[in-house]
Short mmCIF file of C-alpha atoms and ligand atoms in Angstrom, two decimals:
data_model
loop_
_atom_site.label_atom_id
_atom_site.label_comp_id
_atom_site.label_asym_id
_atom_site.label_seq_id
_atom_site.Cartn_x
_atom_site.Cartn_y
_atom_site.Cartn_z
CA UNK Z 1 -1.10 -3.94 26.32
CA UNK Z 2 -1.97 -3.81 22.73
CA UNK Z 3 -5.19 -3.12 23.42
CA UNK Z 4 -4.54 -0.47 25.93
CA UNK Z 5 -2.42 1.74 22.98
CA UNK Z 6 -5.28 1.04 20.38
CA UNK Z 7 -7.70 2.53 23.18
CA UNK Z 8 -5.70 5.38 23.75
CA UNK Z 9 -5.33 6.00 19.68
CA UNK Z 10 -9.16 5.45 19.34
CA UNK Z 11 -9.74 8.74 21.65
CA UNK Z 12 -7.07 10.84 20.01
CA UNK Z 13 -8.61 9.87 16.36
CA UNK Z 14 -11.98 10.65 18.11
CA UNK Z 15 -11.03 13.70 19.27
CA UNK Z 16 -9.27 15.07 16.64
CA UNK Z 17 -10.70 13.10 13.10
CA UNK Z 18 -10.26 15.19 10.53
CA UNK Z 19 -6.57 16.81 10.77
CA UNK Z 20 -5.35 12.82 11.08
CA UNK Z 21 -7.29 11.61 8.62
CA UNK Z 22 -5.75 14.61 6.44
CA UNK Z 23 -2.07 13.82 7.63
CA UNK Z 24 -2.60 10.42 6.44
CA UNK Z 25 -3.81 10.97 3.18
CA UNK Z 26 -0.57 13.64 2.63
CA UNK Z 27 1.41 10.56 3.30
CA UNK Z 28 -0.52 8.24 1.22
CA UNK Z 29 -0.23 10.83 -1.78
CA UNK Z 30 3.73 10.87 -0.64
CA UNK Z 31 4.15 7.36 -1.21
CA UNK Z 32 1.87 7.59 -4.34
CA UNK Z 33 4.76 9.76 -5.64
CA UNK Z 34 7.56 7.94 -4.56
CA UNK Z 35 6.41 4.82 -5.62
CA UNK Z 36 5.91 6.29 -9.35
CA UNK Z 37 9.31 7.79 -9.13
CA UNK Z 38 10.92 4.30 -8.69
CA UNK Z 39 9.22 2.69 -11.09
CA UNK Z 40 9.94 5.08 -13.76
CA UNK Z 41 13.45 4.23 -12.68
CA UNK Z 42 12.89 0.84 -13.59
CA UNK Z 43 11.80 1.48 -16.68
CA UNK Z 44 14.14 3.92 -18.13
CA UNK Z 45 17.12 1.64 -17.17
CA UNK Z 46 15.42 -1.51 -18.05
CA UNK Z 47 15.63 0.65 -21.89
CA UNK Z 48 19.20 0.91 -21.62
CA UNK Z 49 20.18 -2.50 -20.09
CA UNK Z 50 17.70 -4.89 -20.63
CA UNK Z 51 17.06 -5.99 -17.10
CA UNK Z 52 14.85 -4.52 -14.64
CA UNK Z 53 16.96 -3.16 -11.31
CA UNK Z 54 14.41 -3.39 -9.37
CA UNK Z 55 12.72 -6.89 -7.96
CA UNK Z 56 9.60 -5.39 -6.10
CA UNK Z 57 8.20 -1.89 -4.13
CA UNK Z 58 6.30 -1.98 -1.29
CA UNK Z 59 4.87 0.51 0.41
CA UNK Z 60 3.18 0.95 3.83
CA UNK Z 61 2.12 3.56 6.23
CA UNK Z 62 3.09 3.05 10.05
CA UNK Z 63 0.18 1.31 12.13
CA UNK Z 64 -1.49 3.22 15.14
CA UNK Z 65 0.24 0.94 18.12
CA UNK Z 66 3.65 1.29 16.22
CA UNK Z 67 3.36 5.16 16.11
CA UNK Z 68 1.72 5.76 19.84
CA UNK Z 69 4.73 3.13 20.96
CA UNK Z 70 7.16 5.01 18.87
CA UNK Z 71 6.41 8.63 20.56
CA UNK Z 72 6.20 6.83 24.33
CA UNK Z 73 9.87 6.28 23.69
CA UNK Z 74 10.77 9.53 22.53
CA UNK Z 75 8.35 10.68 25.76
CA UNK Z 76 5.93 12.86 23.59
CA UNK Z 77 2.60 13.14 23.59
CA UNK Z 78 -0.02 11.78 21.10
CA UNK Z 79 -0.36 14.88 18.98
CA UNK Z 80 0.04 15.90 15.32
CA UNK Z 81 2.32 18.41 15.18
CA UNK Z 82 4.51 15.59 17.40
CA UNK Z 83 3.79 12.73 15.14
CA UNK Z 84 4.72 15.14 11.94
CA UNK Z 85 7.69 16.54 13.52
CA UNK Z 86 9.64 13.66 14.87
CA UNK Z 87 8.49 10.59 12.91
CA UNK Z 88 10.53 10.57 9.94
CA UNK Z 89 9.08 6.77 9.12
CA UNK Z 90 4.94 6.92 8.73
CA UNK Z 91 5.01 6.73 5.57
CA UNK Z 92 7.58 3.97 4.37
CA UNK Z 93 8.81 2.32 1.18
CA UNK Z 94 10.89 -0.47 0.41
CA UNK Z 95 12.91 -0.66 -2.60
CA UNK Z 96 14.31 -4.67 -3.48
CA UNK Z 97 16.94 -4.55 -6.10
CA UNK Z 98 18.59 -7.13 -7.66
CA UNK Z 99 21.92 -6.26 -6.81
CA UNK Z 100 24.15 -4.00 -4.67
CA UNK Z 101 25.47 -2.08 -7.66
CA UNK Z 102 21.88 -1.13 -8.24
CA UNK Z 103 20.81 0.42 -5.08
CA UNK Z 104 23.59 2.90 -5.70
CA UNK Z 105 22.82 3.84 -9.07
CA UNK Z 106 18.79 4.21 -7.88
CA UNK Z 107 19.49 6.42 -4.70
CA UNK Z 108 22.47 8.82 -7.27
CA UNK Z 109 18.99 9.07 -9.35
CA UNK Z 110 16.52 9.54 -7.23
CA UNK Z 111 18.37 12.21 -5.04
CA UNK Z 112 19.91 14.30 -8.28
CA UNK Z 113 15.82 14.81 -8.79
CA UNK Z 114 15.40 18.34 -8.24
CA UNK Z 115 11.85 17.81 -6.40
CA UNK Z 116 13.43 15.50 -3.38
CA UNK Z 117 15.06 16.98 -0.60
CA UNK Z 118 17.83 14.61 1.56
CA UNK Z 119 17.44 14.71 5.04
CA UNK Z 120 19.08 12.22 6.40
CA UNK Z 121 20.87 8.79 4.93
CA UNK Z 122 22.15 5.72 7.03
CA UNK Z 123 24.11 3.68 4.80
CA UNK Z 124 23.80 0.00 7.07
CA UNK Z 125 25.68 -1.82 3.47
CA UNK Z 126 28.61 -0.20 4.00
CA UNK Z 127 28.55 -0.19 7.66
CA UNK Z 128 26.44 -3.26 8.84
CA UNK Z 129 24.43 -3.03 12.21
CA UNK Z 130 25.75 -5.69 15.42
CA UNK Z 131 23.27 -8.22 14.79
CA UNK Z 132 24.00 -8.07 10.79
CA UNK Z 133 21.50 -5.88 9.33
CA UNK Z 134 22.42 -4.25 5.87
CA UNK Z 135 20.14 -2.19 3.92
CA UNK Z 136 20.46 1.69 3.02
CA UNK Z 137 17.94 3.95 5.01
CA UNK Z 138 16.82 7.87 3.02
CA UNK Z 139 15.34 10.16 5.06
CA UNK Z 140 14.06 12.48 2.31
CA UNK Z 141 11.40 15.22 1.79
CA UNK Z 142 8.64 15.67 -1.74
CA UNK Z 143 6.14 17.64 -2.22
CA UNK Z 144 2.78 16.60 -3.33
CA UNK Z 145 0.58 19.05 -5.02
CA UNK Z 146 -3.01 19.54 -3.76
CA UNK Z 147 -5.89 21.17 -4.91
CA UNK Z 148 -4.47 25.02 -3.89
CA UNK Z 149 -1.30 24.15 -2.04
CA UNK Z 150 2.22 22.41 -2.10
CA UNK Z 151 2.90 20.37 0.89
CA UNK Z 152 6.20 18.79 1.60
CA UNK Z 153 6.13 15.16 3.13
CA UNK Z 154 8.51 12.76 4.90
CA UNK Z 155 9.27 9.50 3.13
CA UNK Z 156 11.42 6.85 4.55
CA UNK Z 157 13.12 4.43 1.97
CA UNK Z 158 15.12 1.73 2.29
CA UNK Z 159 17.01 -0.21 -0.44
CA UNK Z 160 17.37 -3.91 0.23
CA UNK Z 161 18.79 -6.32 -2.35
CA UNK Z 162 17.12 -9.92 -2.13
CA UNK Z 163 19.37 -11.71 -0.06
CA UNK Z 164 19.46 -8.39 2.64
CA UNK Z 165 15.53 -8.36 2.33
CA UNK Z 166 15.49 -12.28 3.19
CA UNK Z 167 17.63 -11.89 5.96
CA UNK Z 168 15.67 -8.74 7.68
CA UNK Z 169 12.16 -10.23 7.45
CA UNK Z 170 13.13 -13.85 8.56
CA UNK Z 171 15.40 -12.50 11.50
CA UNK Z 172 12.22 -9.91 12.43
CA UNK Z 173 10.00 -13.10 12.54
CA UNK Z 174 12.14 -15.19 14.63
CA UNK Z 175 12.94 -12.44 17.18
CA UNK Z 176 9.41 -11.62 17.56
CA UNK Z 177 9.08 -15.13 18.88
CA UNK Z 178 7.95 -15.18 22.78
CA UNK Z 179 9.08 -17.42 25.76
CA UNK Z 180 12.64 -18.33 24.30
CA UNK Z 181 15.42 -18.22 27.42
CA UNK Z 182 18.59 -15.58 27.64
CA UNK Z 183 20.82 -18.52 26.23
CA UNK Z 184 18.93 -19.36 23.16
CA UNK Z 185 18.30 -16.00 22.44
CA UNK Z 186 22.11 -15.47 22.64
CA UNK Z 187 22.91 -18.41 20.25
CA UNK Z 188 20.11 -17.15 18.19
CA UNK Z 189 22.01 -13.63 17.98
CA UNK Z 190 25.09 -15.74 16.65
CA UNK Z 191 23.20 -17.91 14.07
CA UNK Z 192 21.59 -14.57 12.59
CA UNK Z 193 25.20 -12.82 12.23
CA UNK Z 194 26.66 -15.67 10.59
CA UNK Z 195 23.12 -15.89 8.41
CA UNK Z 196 23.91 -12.10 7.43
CA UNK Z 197 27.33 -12.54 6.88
CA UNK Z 198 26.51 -15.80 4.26
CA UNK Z 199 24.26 -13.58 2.49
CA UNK Z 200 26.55 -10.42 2.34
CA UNK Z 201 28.66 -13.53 1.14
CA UNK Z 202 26.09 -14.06 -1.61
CA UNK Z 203 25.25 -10.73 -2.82
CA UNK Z 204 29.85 -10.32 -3.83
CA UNK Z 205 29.41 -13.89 -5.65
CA UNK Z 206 26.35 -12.21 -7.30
CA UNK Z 207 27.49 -9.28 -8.26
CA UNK Z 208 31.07 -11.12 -9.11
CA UNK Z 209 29.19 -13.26 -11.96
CA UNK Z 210 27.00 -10.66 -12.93
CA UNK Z 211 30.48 -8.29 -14.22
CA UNK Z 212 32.17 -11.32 -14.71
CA UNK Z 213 34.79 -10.89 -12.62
P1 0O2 M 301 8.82 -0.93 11.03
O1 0O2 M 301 7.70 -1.80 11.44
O2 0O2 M 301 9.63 -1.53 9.91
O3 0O2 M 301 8.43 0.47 10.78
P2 0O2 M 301 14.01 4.88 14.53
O4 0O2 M 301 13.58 4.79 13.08
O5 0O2 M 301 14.15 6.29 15.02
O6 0O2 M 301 13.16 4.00 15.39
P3 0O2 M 301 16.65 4.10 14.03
O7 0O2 M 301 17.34 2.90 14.62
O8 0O2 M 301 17.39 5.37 14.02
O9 0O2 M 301 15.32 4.21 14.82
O10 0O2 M 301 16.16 3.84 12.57
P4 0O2 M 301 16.85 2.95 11.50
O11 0O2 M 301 18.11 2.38 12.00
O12 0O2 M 301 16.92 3.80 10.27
O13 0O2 M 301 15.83 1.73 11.33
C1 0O2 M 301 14.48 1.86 11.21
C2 0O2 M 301 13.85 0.72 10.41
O14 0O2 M 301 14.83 -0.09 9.76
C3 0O2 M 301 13.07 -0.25 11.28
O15 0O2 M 301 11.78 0.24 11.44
C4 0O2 M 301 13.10 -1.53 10.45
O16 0O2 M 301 12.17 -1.49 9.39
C5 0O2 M 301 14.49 -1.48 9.86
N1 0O2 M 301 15.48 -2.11 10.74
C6 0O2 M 301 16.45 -1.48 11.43
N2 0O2 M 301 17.21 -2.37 12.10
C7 0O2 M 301 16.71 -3.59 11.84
C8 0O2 M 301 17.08 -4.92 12.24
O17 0O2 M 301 18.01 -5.14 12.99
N3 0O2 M 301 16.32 -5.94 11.75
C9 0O2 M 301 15.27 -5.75 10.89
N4 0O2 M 301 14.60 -6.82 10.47
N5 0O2 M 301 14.89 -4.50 10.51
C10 0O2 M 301 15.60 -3.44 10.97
P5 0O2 M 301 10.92 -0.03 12.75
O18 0O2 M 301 10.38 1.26 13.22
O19 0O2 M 301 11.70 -0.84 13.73
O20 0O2 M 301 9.75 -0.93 12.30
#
């Protein structure tokens, strides 16, 4: 099936080379941008505080399959304008802070920058998905500045302390696994929640002896 969707990306590239290659550099230079932004964050309160807020950044623009499967289930067609006008998340960055106190104070900073425009937040600390998930999703628009033109991209970032960030990439690994029966994956389901709920557990106690509280 895989296969099939990389076919059926390999004619649309073929067909139409040029504007996609140009789309994805805009959204390479995006994250270029965002990236900087954050760690010039980092710096200016590691000055102040003498700790660094932020753990790591990664960055990563969505694969072919995951964008051709992405517009099948919004029932669109494999186009540009589609792809630039309903996929908030091709060009992504994750932000892994030490703390929760410190994702706050980095997304109050980063939005009060008069170059990056909100478009949508989903705050999943304060209100956790079912299965457990936390982090804090930004929908947000910057421009980058090319050789005669100002373009305006789409960024998604999400903030993740360490404990959320173990919890999402070890519960995305084990529910990618294949073959596993309706009743494991339902105890599964239960482990993972009480996993999420230990770290959320773990961040407080964190945070607790960091203020010393
Ligand atoms: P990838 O490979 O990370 O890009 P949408 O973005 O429209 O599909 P939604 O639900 O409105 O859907 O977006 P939301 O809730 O902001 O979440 C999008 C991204 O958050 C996902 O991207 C994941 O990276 C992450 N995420 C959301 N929920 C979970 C979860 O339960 N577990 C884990 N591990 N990650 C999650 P993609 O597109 O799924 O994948």
């Amino acid at each position: 099936e895989n296969l099939k969707l990389v076919d059926a990306f390999t004619d649309f590239v073929e067909e139409s080379t040029l504007p996609y290659r140009q789309m994805m550099t805009y959204y390479n230079c995006a994250l270029m941008e965002v990236e900087t932004k954050f760690k010039v964050l980092n710096e200016q309160f590691s000055l102040f505080y003498d700790r660094n807020p932020i753990e790591s950044i990664h960055t990563r623009i969505k694969s072919q399959s995951s964008i051709l499967k992405k517009l099948q289930k919004k029932n669109l067609a494999l186009t540009i304008p589609n792809i630039e006008n309903n996929l908030f998340d091709i060009a992504g960055v994750r932000v892994v802070c030490a703390f929760t106190e410190d994702i706050y104070s980095l997304v109050n900073s980063f939005l009060s920058q008069d170059d990056v425009r909100l478009i949508e937040k989903k705050d999943y600390i304060q209100n956790p998905k079912e299965n457990g998930y936390r982090s804090l999703h930004l929908i947000v628009e910057i421009p980058i500045f090319l050789s005669d033109e100002k373009k305006w991209i789409k960024v998604e970032v999400q903030f993740r302390t360490i404990a959320m960030d173990f919890w999402a990439s070890l519960e995305h690994k084990i529910r990618y696994k294949k073959n596993l029966s309706k009743e494991r994956l339902d105890e599964i389901d239960k482990e993972l929640l009480e996993c999420a709920q230990i770290c959320k557990t773990l961040d407080e106690k964190m945070e607790e002896i960091k203020t010393g509280n």
